Tab-separated table of C-alpha atoms in Angstrom:
chain	number	residue	atom	x	y	z
A	1	MET	CA	-14.790	-160.867	-69.370
A	2	ARG	CA	-17.143	-159.481	-66.900
A	3	ARG	CA	-15.824	-157.905	-63.684
A	4	ALA	CA	-17.780	-157.085	-60.785
A	5	LEU	CA	-17.476	-153.592	-59.451
A	6	ILE	CA	-16.677	-153.078	-55.922
A	7	LEU	CA	-19.425	-151.498	-53.855
A	8	TYR	CA	-19.439	-149.399	-50.675
A	9	SER	CA	-21.554	-151.304	-48.344
A	10	SER	CA	-23.280	-150.180	-45.177
A	11	ASN	CA	-23.540	-153.710	-44.037
A	12	PRO	CA	-22.293	-153.787	-40.347
A	13	ILE	CA	-19.934	-156.628	-41.120
A	14	TYR	CA	-17.757	-154.245	-43.042
A	15	SER	CA	-17.279	-151.894	-40.233
A	16	GLN	CA	-14.738	-154.254	-38.817
A	17	LEU	CA	-12.483	-153.835	-41.844
A	18	SER	CA	-10.226	-150.868	-42.448
A	19	THR	CA	-11.771	-147.583	-43.325
A	20	THR	CA	-8.525	-145.913	-44.187
A	21	ARG	CA	-8.001	-145.384	-47.992
A	22	ALA	CA	-5.489	-147.590	-49.769
A	23	PRO	CA	-2.509	-145.815	-50.951
A	24	PRO	CA	-2.252	-145.407	-54.802
A	25	GLY	CA	-1.247	-148.585	-56.528
A	26	TYR	CA	-2.047	-150.822	-53.710
A	27	VAL	CA	-4.375	-153.943	-54.375
A	28	VAL	CA	-7.930	-153.404	-53.811
A	29	PHE	CA	-8.724	-156.089	-51.269
A	30	PRO	CA	-8.197	-155.282	-47.657
A	31	LYS	CA	-6.570	-157.638	-45.240
A	32	ARG	CA	-8.638	-158.678	-42.172
A	33	ASP	CA	-6.274	-157.135	-39.681
A	34	GLY	CA	-7.034	-153.634	-41.397
A	35	GLY	CA	-3.989	-153.357	-43.461
A	36	TRP	CA	-3.412	-152.985	-47.162
A	37	ILE	CA	-1.592	-155.293	-49.490
A	38	PRO	CA	1.412	-153.551	-51.103
A	39	PRO	CA	1.815	-154.005	-54.948
A	40	SER	CA	5.190	-155.668	-54.458
A	41	SER	CA	3.873	-158.591	-52.495
A	42	SER	CA	3.340	-162.011	-54.029
A	43	TYR	CA	-0.420	-161.933	-52.913
A	44	GLN	CA	-2.694	-163.237	-55.698
A	45	PRO	CA	-6.052	-161.366	-55.429
A	46	PRO	CA	-9.016	-163.515	-56.493
A	47	VAL	CA	-10.530	-163.528	-59.845
A	48	PHE	CA	-11.898	-159.960	-60.458
A	49	ARG	CA	-9.311	-157.443	-61.797
A	50	MET	CA	-10.098	-154.021	-61.632
A	51	ARG	CA	-8.700	-151.917	-64.626
A	52	ASN	CA	-8.924	-148.125	-64.207
A	53	TYR	CA	-9.787	-148.629	-60.579
A	54	LYS	CA	-10.226	-145.515	-58.563
A	55	CYS	CA	-8.727	-145.743	-55.166
A	56	THR	CA	-10.825	-143.038	-53.657
A	57	LEU	CA	-13.928	-143.783	-51.474
A	58	PRO	CA	-16.544	-141.407	-52.837
A	59	PRO	CA	-19.163	-140.237	-50.487
A	60	PRO	CA	-22.348	-142.172	-50.366
A	61	LEU	CA	-25.413	-140.566	-52.254
A	62	GLY	CA	-26.077	-137.240	-50.519
A	63	SER	CA	-29.188	-135.521	-49.451
A	64	ALA	CA	-31.353	-133.083	-51.296
A	65	SER	CA	-28.792	-130.081	-50.657
A	66	ASP	CA	-25.862	-131.883	-52.123
A	67	SER	CA	-24.560	-130.550	-55.285
A	68	VAL	CA	-23.814	-132.737	-58.278
A	69	ALA	CA	-20.165	-132.421	-57.788
A	70	ASN	CA	-20.174	-134.187	-54.429
A	71	ARG	CA	-21.866	-137.212	-55.788
A	72	PRO	CA	-20.033	-140.300	-56.677
A	73	LYS	CA	-19.449	-140.848	-60.420
A	74	MET	CA	-18.511	-144.522	-60.200
A	75	ALA	CA	-19.869	-147.396	-58.006
A	76	SER	CA	-16.202	-148.621	-57.436
A	77	GLN	CA	-15.245	-148.393	-53.831
A	78	ASP	CA	-13.087	-150.267	-51.352
A	79	GLU	CA	-15.050	-153.301	-50.186
A	80	GLN	CA	-16.518	-155.976	-52.322
A	81	ASP	CA	-20.056	-156.571	-51.527
A	82	PRO	CA	-20.382	-160.300	-51.346
A	83	ARG	CA	-23.683	-160.298	-53.014
A	84	ILE	CA	-22.196	-158.873	-56.487
A	85	SER	CA	-20.223	-161.983	-57.580
A	86	LYS	CA	-23.562	-164.136	-57.489
A	87	ILE	CA	-25.328	-161.439	-59.378
A	88	SER	CA	-22.575	-161.262	-61.841
A	89	SER	CA	-22.364	-165.025	-62.387
A	90	ALA	CA	-26.171	-165.204	-62.875
A	91	ILE	CA	-26.161	-163.166	-65.882
A	92	ARG	CA	-25.921	-165.035	-69.084
A	93	VAL	CA	-24.169	-163.817	-72.276
A	94	ILE	CA	-25.751	-164.729	-75.604
A	95	PRO	CA	-23.437	-164.273	-78.640
A	96	ASN	CA	-24.844	-162.836	-81.780
A	97	PHE	CA	-28.089	-161.454	-80.553
A	98	PRO	CA	-29.987	-159.462	-81.722
A	99	LYS	CA	-27.435	-159.545	-84.695
A	100	PRO	CA	-23.895	-161.008	-85.461
A	101	GLY	CA	-21.110	-159.492	-83.347
A	102	ILE	CA	-23.234	-158.443	-80.430
A	103	MET	CA	-22.736	-160.173	-77.101
A	104	PHE	CA	-25.977	-159.758	-75.469
A	105	GLN	CA	-26.267	-159.589	-71.587
A	106	ASP	CA	-29.219	-161.608	-70.622
A	107	ILE	CA	-30.649	-160.693	-67.222
A	108	THR	CA	-33.449	-163.283	-67.394
A	109	THR	CA	-31.319	-165.884	-65.764
A	110	LEU	CA	-30.733	-163.560	-62.900
A	111	LEU	CA	-34.500	-163.256	-62.381
A	112	LEU	CA	-34.662	-167.073	-62.182
A	113	ASP	CA	-32.184	-167.007	-59.175
A	114	THR	CA	-34.401	-165.728	-56.315
A	115	LYS	CA	-31.671	-164.823	-54.024
A	116	ALA	CA	-29.559	-162.988	-56.562
A	117	PHE	CA	-32.585	-161.187	-57.733
A	118	ARG	CA	-33.541	-160.155	-54.329
A	119	ASP	CA	-29.946	-159.037	-53.771
A	120	THR	CA	-30.043	-156.902	-56.807
A	121	ILE	CA	-33.053	-154.984	-55.620
A	122	ASP	CA	-31.598	-154.883	-52.087
A	123	LEU	CA	-28.408	-153.148	-53.279
A	124	PHE	CA	-30.320	-150.502	-55.083
A	125	VAL	CA	-32.879	-150.074	-52.282
A	126	GLU	CA	-29.933	-149.624	-49.632
A	127	ARG	CA	-28.346	-146.849	-51.822
A	128	TYR	CA	-31.653	-144.905	-52.429
A	129	ARG	CA	-33.726	-145.403	-49.338
A	130	GLY	CA	-34.161	-142.235	-47.210
A	131	LYS	CA	-32.817	-139.937	-49.902
A	132	ASP	CA	-36.065	-138.155	-50.629
A	133	ILE	CA	-36.701	-139.851	-53.935
A	134	SER	CA	-40.311	-139.615	-55.145
A	135	VAL	CA	-39.969	-140.926	-58.619
A	136	VAL	CA	-38.461	-144.069	-60.094
A	137	ALA	CA	-38.758	-144.082	-63.794
A	138	GLY	CA	-38.217	-147.337	-65.484
A	139	ILE	CA	-37.528	-147.813	-69.270
A	140	GLU	CA	-39.645	-150.238	-71.231
A	141	ALA	CA	-39.419	-153.157	-70.875
A	142	ARG	CA	-36.604	-154.561	-68.710
A	143	GLY	CA	-36.761	-151.348	-66.630
A	144	PHE	CA	-40.178	-152.479	-65.718
A	145	ILE	CA	-38.705	-155.523	-64.026
A	146	PHE	CA	-36.271	-153.676	-61.756
A	147	GLY	CA	-37.941	-150.284	-61.187
A	148	PRO	CA	-41.146	-151.185	-59.431
A	149	PRO	CA	-39.744	-153.382	-56.551
A	150	ILE	CA	-37.249	-150.372	-55.928
A	151	ALA	CA	-40.103	-147.958	-55.939
A	152	LEU	CA	-42.276	-149.876	-53.608
A	153	ALA	CA	-39.305	-150.484	-51.268
A	154	ILE	CA	-38.413	-146.672	-51.057
A	155	GLY	CA	-42.023	-145.469	-51.249
A	156	ALA	CA	-41.695	-143.674	-54.490
A	157	LYS	CA	-44.100	-143.736	-57.563
A	158	PHE	CA	-43.140	-145.804	-60.593
A	159	VAL	CA	-43.349	-144.040	-63.989
A	160	PRO	CA	-43.097	-146.107	-67.086
A	161	MET	CA	-40.973	-144.628	-69.958
A	162	ARG	CA	-42.385	-146.209	-73.134
A	163	LYS	CA	-42.088	-146.761	-76.852
A	164	PRO	CA	-44.389	-144.666	-78.835
A	165	ASN	CA	-48.192	-145.316	-78.914
A	166	LYS	CA	-48.231	-147.539	-75.823
A	167	LEU	CA	-49.170	-145.050	-73.151
A	168	PRO	CA	-52.961	-143.986	-73.290
A	169	GLY	CA	-53.902	-140.340	-72.891
A	170	GLU	CA	-51.673	-137.268	-73.065
A	171	VAL	CA	-47.873	-137.901	-73.337
A	172	ILE	CA	-44.677	-136.019	-74.055
A	173	SER	CA	-42.258	-137.489	-76.574
A	174	GLU	CA	-38.355	-137.325	-76.927
A	175	GLU	CA	-36.604	-138.569	-79.983
A	176	TYR	CA	-33.191	-140.069	-79.779
A	177	SER	CA	-30.679	-141.574	-82.190
A	178	LEU	CA	-30.207	-145.261	-82.881
A	179	GLU	CA	-27.198	-146.751	-84.712
A	180	TYR	CA	-29.490	-146.479	-87.828
A	181	GLY	CA	-32.213	-144.014	-87.490
A	182	THR	CA	-34.156	-142.717	-84.578
A	183	ASP	CA	-36.545	-143.973	-81.970
A	184	LYS	CA	-38.960	-142.120	-79.574
A	185	MET	CA	-39.606	-142.326	-75.829
A	186	GLU	CA	-42.844	-141.303	-74.224
A	187	MET	CA	-43.961	-140.276	-70.714
A	188	HIS	CA	-47.312	-139.340	-69.351
A	189	VAL	CA	-48.217	-135.665	-68.900
A	190	GLY	CA	-48.841	-135.122	-65.244
A	191	ALA	CA	-47.133	-138.310	-63.907
A	192	VAL	CA	-44.441	-136.218	-62.514
A	193	GLN	CA	-44.271	-132.686	-61.026
A	194	ALA	CA	-41.597	-130.052	-61.191
A	195	GLY	CA	-39.147	-130.233	-58.220
A	196	GLU	CA	-39.553	-134.031	-57.666
A	197	ARG	CA	-36.389	-136.039	-57.290
A	198	ALA	CA	-36.072	-138.915	-59.629
A	199	LEU	CA	-34.088	-142.041	-60.425
A	200	ILE	CA	-33.998	-143.597	-63.919
A	201	ILE	CA	-33.733	-147.425	-64.075
A	202	ASP	CA	-32.845	-149.905	-66.818
A	203	ASP	CA	-31.220	-153.375	-66.907
A	204	LEU	CA	-28.130	-152.189	-68.832
A	205	ILE	CA	-26.384	-149.026	-70.208
A	206	ALA	CA	-24.727	-149.245	-73.671
A	207	THR	CA	-24.363	-145.983	-75.549
A	208	GLY	CA	-26.451	-144.163	-73.126
A	209	GLY	CA	-28.876	-142.911	-75.772
A	210	THR	CA	-31.984	-144.328	-74.170
A	211	LEU	CA	-31.098	-143.020	-70.688
A	212	CYS	CA	-30.307	-139.610	-72.092
A	213	ALA	CA	-33.790	-139.396	-73.669
A	214	ALA	CA	-35.198	-140.572	-70.490
A	215	ILE	CA	-33.209	-137.756	-68.564
A	216	ARG	CA	-34.464	-135.011	-71.085
A	217	LEU	CA	-38.106	-136.042	-70.726
A	218	LEU	CA	-37.954	-135.755	-66.860
A	219	GLU	CA	-35.964	-132.459	-66.987
A	220	ARG	CA	-38.316	-130.991	-69.535
A	221	VAL	CA	-41.044	-131.068	-66.913
A	222	GLY	CA	-38.674	-129.738	-64.107
A	223	VAL	CA	-37.775	-132.988	-62.402
A	224	GLN	CA	-34.248	-133.265	-60.821
A	225	VAL	CA	-32.710	-136.499	-62.084
A	226	VAL	CA	-30.576	-137.530	-58.956
A	227	GLU	CA	-29.025	-140.725	-60.603
A	228	CYS	CA	-29.362	-143.266	-63.392
A	229	ALA	CA	-29.033	-146.801	-62.083
A	230	CYS	CA	-28.508	-149.982	-64.175
A	231	VAL	CA	-27.600	-153.603	-63.312
A	232	ILE	CA	-24.905	-153.747	-66.190
A	233	GLU	CA	-22.603	-151.085	-67.725
A	234	LEU	CA	-20.746	-151.727	-71.003
A	235	PRO	CA	-18.016	-149.250	-70.428
A	236	GLU	CA	-16.440	-149.522	-73.819
A	237	LEU	CA	-19.559	-147.947	-75.370
A	238	LYS	CA	-18.839	-144.847	-73.150
A	239	GLY	CA	-22.452	-144.338	-72.124
A	240	ARG	CA	-21.445	-142.833	-68.815
A	241	GLU	CA	-19.742	-139.985	-70.562
A	242	ARG	CA	-22.798	-139.400	-72.542
A	243	LEU	CA	-24.822	-138.803	-69.380
A	244	GLY	CA	-22.748	-135.614	-68.804
A	245	ASP	CA	-23.217	-134.437	-65.315
A	246	LYS	CA	-25.776	-137.035	-64.374
A	247	PRO	CA	-24.320	-139.745	-62.040
A	248	LEU	CA	-24.604	-143.453	-62.980
A	249	PHE	CA	-24.549	-146.228	-60.542
A	250	VAL	CA	-24.129	-149.855	-61.837
A	251	LEU	CA	-23.611	-153.208	-60.056
A	252	VAL	CA	-21.601	-155.006	-62.818
A	253	SER	CA	-19.388	-153.898	-65.530
A	254	SER	CA	-18.863	-156.039	-68.663
A	255	ASP	CA	-16.149	-155.799	-71.320
B	1	MET	CA	-63.017	-164.953	-57.930
B	2	SER	CA	-63.184	-161.260	-57.294
B	3	ALA	CA	-66.403	-160.841	-55.149
B	4	TYR	CA	-64.640	-161.771	-51.948
B	5	ARG	CA	-62.136	-159.024	-52.439
B	6	GLU	CA	-64.550	-156.306	-52.832
B	7	LYS	CA	-64.945	-156.543	-49.023
B	8	ASP	CA	-61.222	-155.738	-48.426
B	9	PRO	CA	-60.883	-152.032	-47.612
B	10	ARG	CA	-57.852	-151.592	-49.808
B	11	ILE	CA	-59.790	-152.424	-52.945
B	12	HIS	CA	-61.663	-148.965	-53.078
B	13	GLY	CA	-58.390	-147.120	-53.199
B	14	ILE	CA	-56.890	-149.405	-55.834
B	15	GLN	CA	-59.956	-149.155	-57.939
B	16	SER	CA	-60.238	-145.410	-57.597
B	17	ARG	CA	-56.691	-145.078	-58.896
B	18	ILE	CA	-57.274	-146.813	-62.179
B	19	ARG	CA	-57.993	-144.343	-64.930
B	20	VAL	CA	-60.228	-145.151	-67.967
B	21	VAL	CA	-58.981	-143.452	-71.207
B	22	PRO	CA	-61.764	-143.412	-73.872
B	23	ASN	CA	-61.108	-144.372	-77.455
B	24	PHE	CA	-57.650	-145.856	-76.984
B	25	PRO	CA	-56.112	-147.631	-78.741
B	26	LYS	CA	-58.930	-147.203	-81.086
B	27	PRO	CA	-62.417	-145.746	-81.169
B	28	GLY	CA	-64.961	-147.341	-78.812
B	29	ILE	CA	-62.526	-148.963	-76.425
B	30	MET	CA	-62.480	-147.650	-72.897
B	31	PHE	CA	-58.860	-148.451	-71.983
B	32	GLN	CA	-58.151	-149.317	-68.268
B	33	ASP	CA	-54.810	-147.416	-67.511
B	34	ILE	CA	-53.138	-148.740	-64.470
B	35	THR	CA	-50.265	-146.207	-64.671
B	36	THR	CA	-52.199	-143.925	-62.419
B	37	LEU	CA	-52.318	-146.727	-59.929
B	38	LEU	CA	-48.508	-146.887	-59.865
B	39	LEU	CA	-48.351	-143.099	-59.132
B	40	ASP	CA	-49.890	-143.823	-55.753
B	41	PRO	CA	-47.285	-145.718	-53.584
B	42	LYS	CA	-49.847	-146.850	-50.919
B	43	ALA	CA	-52.323	-148.133	-53.670
B	44	PHE	CA	-49.596	-149.849	-55.641
B	45	LYS	CA	-48.178	-151.450	-52.408
B	46	ASP	CA	-51.787	-152.530	-51.466
B	47	THR	CA	-52.203	-154.188	-54.941
B	48	VAL	CA	-49.052	-156.159	-54.549
B	49	ASP	CA	-49.832	-157.086	-50.989
B	50	LEU	CA	-53.282	-158.459	-51.919
B	51	PHE	CA	-51.659	-160.928	-54.344
B	52	VAL	CA	-48.876	-161.758	-52.040
B	53	GLU	CA	-51.299	-162.557	-49.216
B	54	ARG	CA	-53.007	-164.918	-51.435
B	55	TYR	CA	-50.018	-166.672	-52.806
B	56	ARG	CA	-47.471	-166.816	-49.959
B	57	GLY	CA	-46.849	-170.270	-48.475
B	58	LYS	CA	-48.607	-171.967	-51.458
B	59	ASN	CA	-45.422	-173.549	-52.890
B	60	ILE	CA	-45.429	-171.447	-56.013
B	61	SER	CA	-42.155	-171.516	-57.634
B	62	VAL	CA	-42.763	-169.561	-60.790
B	63	VAL	CA	-44.433	-166.300	-61.429
B	64	ALA	CA	-44.814	-165.687	-65.181
B	65	GLY	CA	-45.440	-162.047	-66.265
B	66	ILE	CA	-46.810	-161.043	-69.606
B	67	GLU	CA	-45.012	-158.298	-71.346
B	68	ALA	CA	-45.054	-155.467	-70.799
B	69	ARG	CA	-47.542	-154.488	-67.827
B	70	GLY	CA	-47.104	-158.091	-66.216
B	71	PHE	CA	-43.545	-156.938	-65.737
B	72	ILE	CA	-44.727	-154.330	-63.446
B	73	PHE	CA	-46.803	-156.578	-61.029
B	74	GLY	CA	-45.139	-159.885	-61.487
B	75	PRO	CA	-41.507	-159.191	-60.100
B	76	PRO	CA	-42.695	-157.681	-56.716
B	77	ILE	CA	-44.988	-160.641	-56.193
B	78	ALA	CA	-42.143	-163.086	-57.085
B	79	LEU	CA	-39.727	-161.376	-54.773
B	80	GLU	CA	-42.038	-161.533	-51.937
B	81	ILE	CA	-43.208	-165.094	-52.168
B	82	GLY	CA	-39.618	-166.389	-53.220
B	83	ALA	CA	-40.486	-167.442	-56.627
B	84	LYS	CA	-38.563	-167.079	-59.948
B	85	PHE	CA	-39.803	-164.519	-62.281
B	86	VAL	CA	-40.170	-165.619	-65.984
B	87	PRO	CA	-40.995	-162.955	-68.649
B	88	LEU	CA	-43.361	-163.987	-71.302
B	89	ARG	CA	-42.561	-161.749	-74.410
B	90	LYS	CA	-43.428	-160.791	-77.905
B	91	PRO	CA	-41.461	-162.602	-80.758
B	92	LYS	CA	-37.702	-162.038	-81.037
B	93	LYS	CA	-37.212	-160.230	-77.760
B	94	LEU	CA	-35.774	-162.931	-75.790
B	95	PRO	CA	-32.428	-164.129	-76.713
B	96	GLY	CA	-31.382	-167.727	-76.871
B	97	LYS	CA	-33.546	-170.783	-77.362
B	98	VAL	CA	-37.364	-170.129	-76.751
B	99	ILE	CA	-40.697	-171.935	-77.306
B	100	SER	CA	-43.537	-170.025	-78.937
B	101	GLU	CA	-47.237	-170.129	-78.709
B	102	GLU	CA	-49.509	-168.530	-81.282
B	103	TYR	CA	-52.892	-166.977	-80.373
B	104	GLU	CA	-55.824	-165.062	-82.129
B	105	LEU	CA	-56.357	-161.588	-81.967
B	106	GLU	CA	-59.485	-159.639	-83.042
B	107	TYR	CA	-57.850	-159.240	-86.496
B	108	GLY	CA	-54.979	-161.644	-87.236
B	109	ARG	CA	-52.561	-163.566	-84.793
B	110	ASP	CA	-49.912	-162.856	-82.253
B	111	CYS	CA	-47.202	-164.936	-80.605
B	112	LEU	CA	-45.888	-165.178	-77.072
B	113	GLU	CA	-42.504	-166.671	-76.236
B	114	MET	CA	-40.848	-168.076	-73.173
B	115	HIS	CA	-37.116	-169.133	-72.554
B	116	LEU	CA	-36.424	-172.863	-72.731
B	117	GLY	CA	-35.179	-174.115	-69.417
B	118	ALA	CA	-36.652	-171.199	-67.469
B	119	VAL	CA	-39.400	-173.263	-66.075
B	120	GLU	CA	-39.097	-176.971	-65.135
B	121	PRO	CA	-41.598	-179.842	-65.029
B	122	GLY	CA	-43.500	-179.772	-61.643
B	123	ASP	CA	-43.051	-176.147	-61.148
B	124	ARG	CA	-46.136	-174.639	-59.686
B	125	ALA	CA	-46.793	-171.375	-61.722
B	126	LEU	CA	-48.884	-168.123	-61.579
B	127	VAL	CA	-49.469	-166.161	-64.593
B	128	VAL	CA	-49.708	-162.346	-63.919
B	129	ASP	CA	-51.004	-159.583	-66.268
B	130	ASP	CA	-52.432	-156.263	-65.471
B	131	LEU	CA	-55.827	-156.997	-67.138
B	132	ILE	CA	-57.806	-159.952	-68.667
B	133	ALA	CA	-60.107	-159.101	-71.671
B	134	THR	CA	-60.840	-161.964	-74.037
B	135	GLY	CA	-58.360	-164.187	-72.245
B	136	GLY	CA	-56.318	-164.881	-75.451
B	137	THR	CA	-53.041	-163.803	-74.080
B	138	LEU	CA	-53.475	-165.536	-70.786
B	139	CYS	CA	-54.446	-168.758	-72.582
B	140	ALA	CA	-51.193	-168.654	-74.770
B	141	ALA	CA	-49.241	-168.086	-71.582
B	142	MET	CA	-50.763	-170.979	-69.812
B	143	LYS	CA	-50.072	-173.137	-72.805
B	144	LEU	CA	-46.548	-172.374	-72.829
B	145	LEU	CA	-46.125	-173.284	-69.097
B	146	GLU	CA	-48.105	-176.481	-69.373
B	147	ARG	CA	-46.046	-177.556	-72.471
B	148	VAL	CA	-42.957	-177.684	-70.364
B	149	GLY	CA	-44.674	-179.569	-67.654
B	150	ALA	CA	-45.460	-176.797	-65.268
B	151	ASP	CA	-48.665	-176.725	-63.219
B	152	VAL	CA	-50.506	-173.557	-63.760
B	153	VAL	CA	-52.141	-172.868	-60.369
B	154	GLU	CA	-53.836	-169.634	-61.166
B	155	CYS	CA	-54.081	-166.628	-63.404
B	156	THR	CA	-54.109	-163.413	-61.702
B	157	CYS	CA	-54.910	-159.860	-62.823
B	158	VAL	CA	-55.544	-156.545	-61.393
B	159	ILE	CA	-58.648	-155.941	-63.661
B	160	GLU	CA	-61.059	-158.267	-65.321
B	161	LEU	CA	-63.459	-157.083	-67.993
B	162	PRO	CA	-66.228	-159.770	-67.376
B	163	ASP	CA	-68.311	-158.825	-70.361
B	164	LEU	CA	-65.568	-160.220	-72.689
B	165	LYS	CA	-65.866	-163.686	-71.049
B	166	GLY	CA	-62.106	-164.133	-70.589
B	167	ARG	CA	-62.664	-166.385	-67.487
B	168	GLU	CA	-64.430	-168.937	-69.686
B	169	ARG	CA	-61.655	-169.186	-72.057
B	170	LEU	CA	-59.269	-170.314	-69.478
B	171	ASN	CA	-60.227	-174.013	-69.635
B	172	GLY	CA	-61.280	-174.410	-66.122
B	173	LYS	CA	-58.217	-172.656	-64.619
B	174	ALA	CA	-58.824	-170.463	-61.710
B	175	LEU	CA	-58.722	-166.698	-62.251
B	176	TYR	CA	-58.277	-164.237	-59.390
B	177	VAL	CA	-58.741	-160.405	-59.852
B	178	LEU	CA	-58.948	-157.459	-57.690
B	179	VAL	CA	-61.213	-155.224	-59.629
B	180	GLU	CA	-64.026	-155.730	-62.214
B	181	SER	CA	-64.809	-153.304	-64.835
B	182	HIS	CA	-67.987	-153.252	-66.894
């Protein structure tokens, strides 16, 4: 079952809702009069169930002077952005691809829904605009679909992170583990400079191995990885933990 | 056509950001590297703007991008003109039902795939890639779209290598590029 994460939204509509924190144990969805729904009530919340929901409202992504500890670790926040449910339902699950037992999260159907695709990009852009991010690194190949529109909107450069032997000229490589064997990721020498602030984008985080390799490539040349951002997270594969102190932001979580 | 575009003042900046890497992927080939263009936010934006200005308001419902560098230019264009983005991929990358089109390489053959149901009959489509060389890949892409009843309005690339005569291979379909490289 896929559940949509609740996003903090700077949309002006939401300023009318309560900005106080829900007491622990209270149901997520705020009432229009500004109150919260107590757990003892018979109110039936809509479809989405939040397991392990954190009732705190993390601060939005900070500025260059923020330490890592201040940055939100999860995207779950109080208000549900109305765009999320359409994005979530536009993603198609294909069983047994690429091999038996794997439920493949297919974002190509999201790309066919012009509004949902637009909303996906907007949600990332709203989060990262004006935060001094100069690099958006996208992981081949589906990271190439989401990364460039974000980069263009926030005025950052786009840096492709590729499989071996695809990038011409001088590259640096990082090896990483697969379920069976290893793979390698490459980045152009000179694409990024020490001190730059970077995002890493991919369509999905599973075990986190690929994102980790991307983080290491950027950090090796002195870049500060501000956050990793994906459309989908598979939380049971614990990729988030593998990223260590690097924050992860996702739109949709899929069990 | 591309001659018209040489008069646009943005073209010079775009052309100067493209890096040529000799002897890649093999000796004798002068590889046109667009990654340096992507490092210049203004030039990258100008590139997308030039395409968007051409195709906005022309009722284009599909932008098909060829893996992998077509994935970089296609989606920003699709988002701006309100079209769907359809990835055309190497074999076995797309999950679910696909149709395939084989095409010739210099040595051997390759294959391009598209999802069934992504494109509908009557859809007006663009095909986007970073570069046209011999035109083999673009041809395969056009055939995939035409097989499902789409109308391929134009093929569009950042760079053309006119000496390789890819334009002629497109069976009369229009080709639009920003930069030519001899």
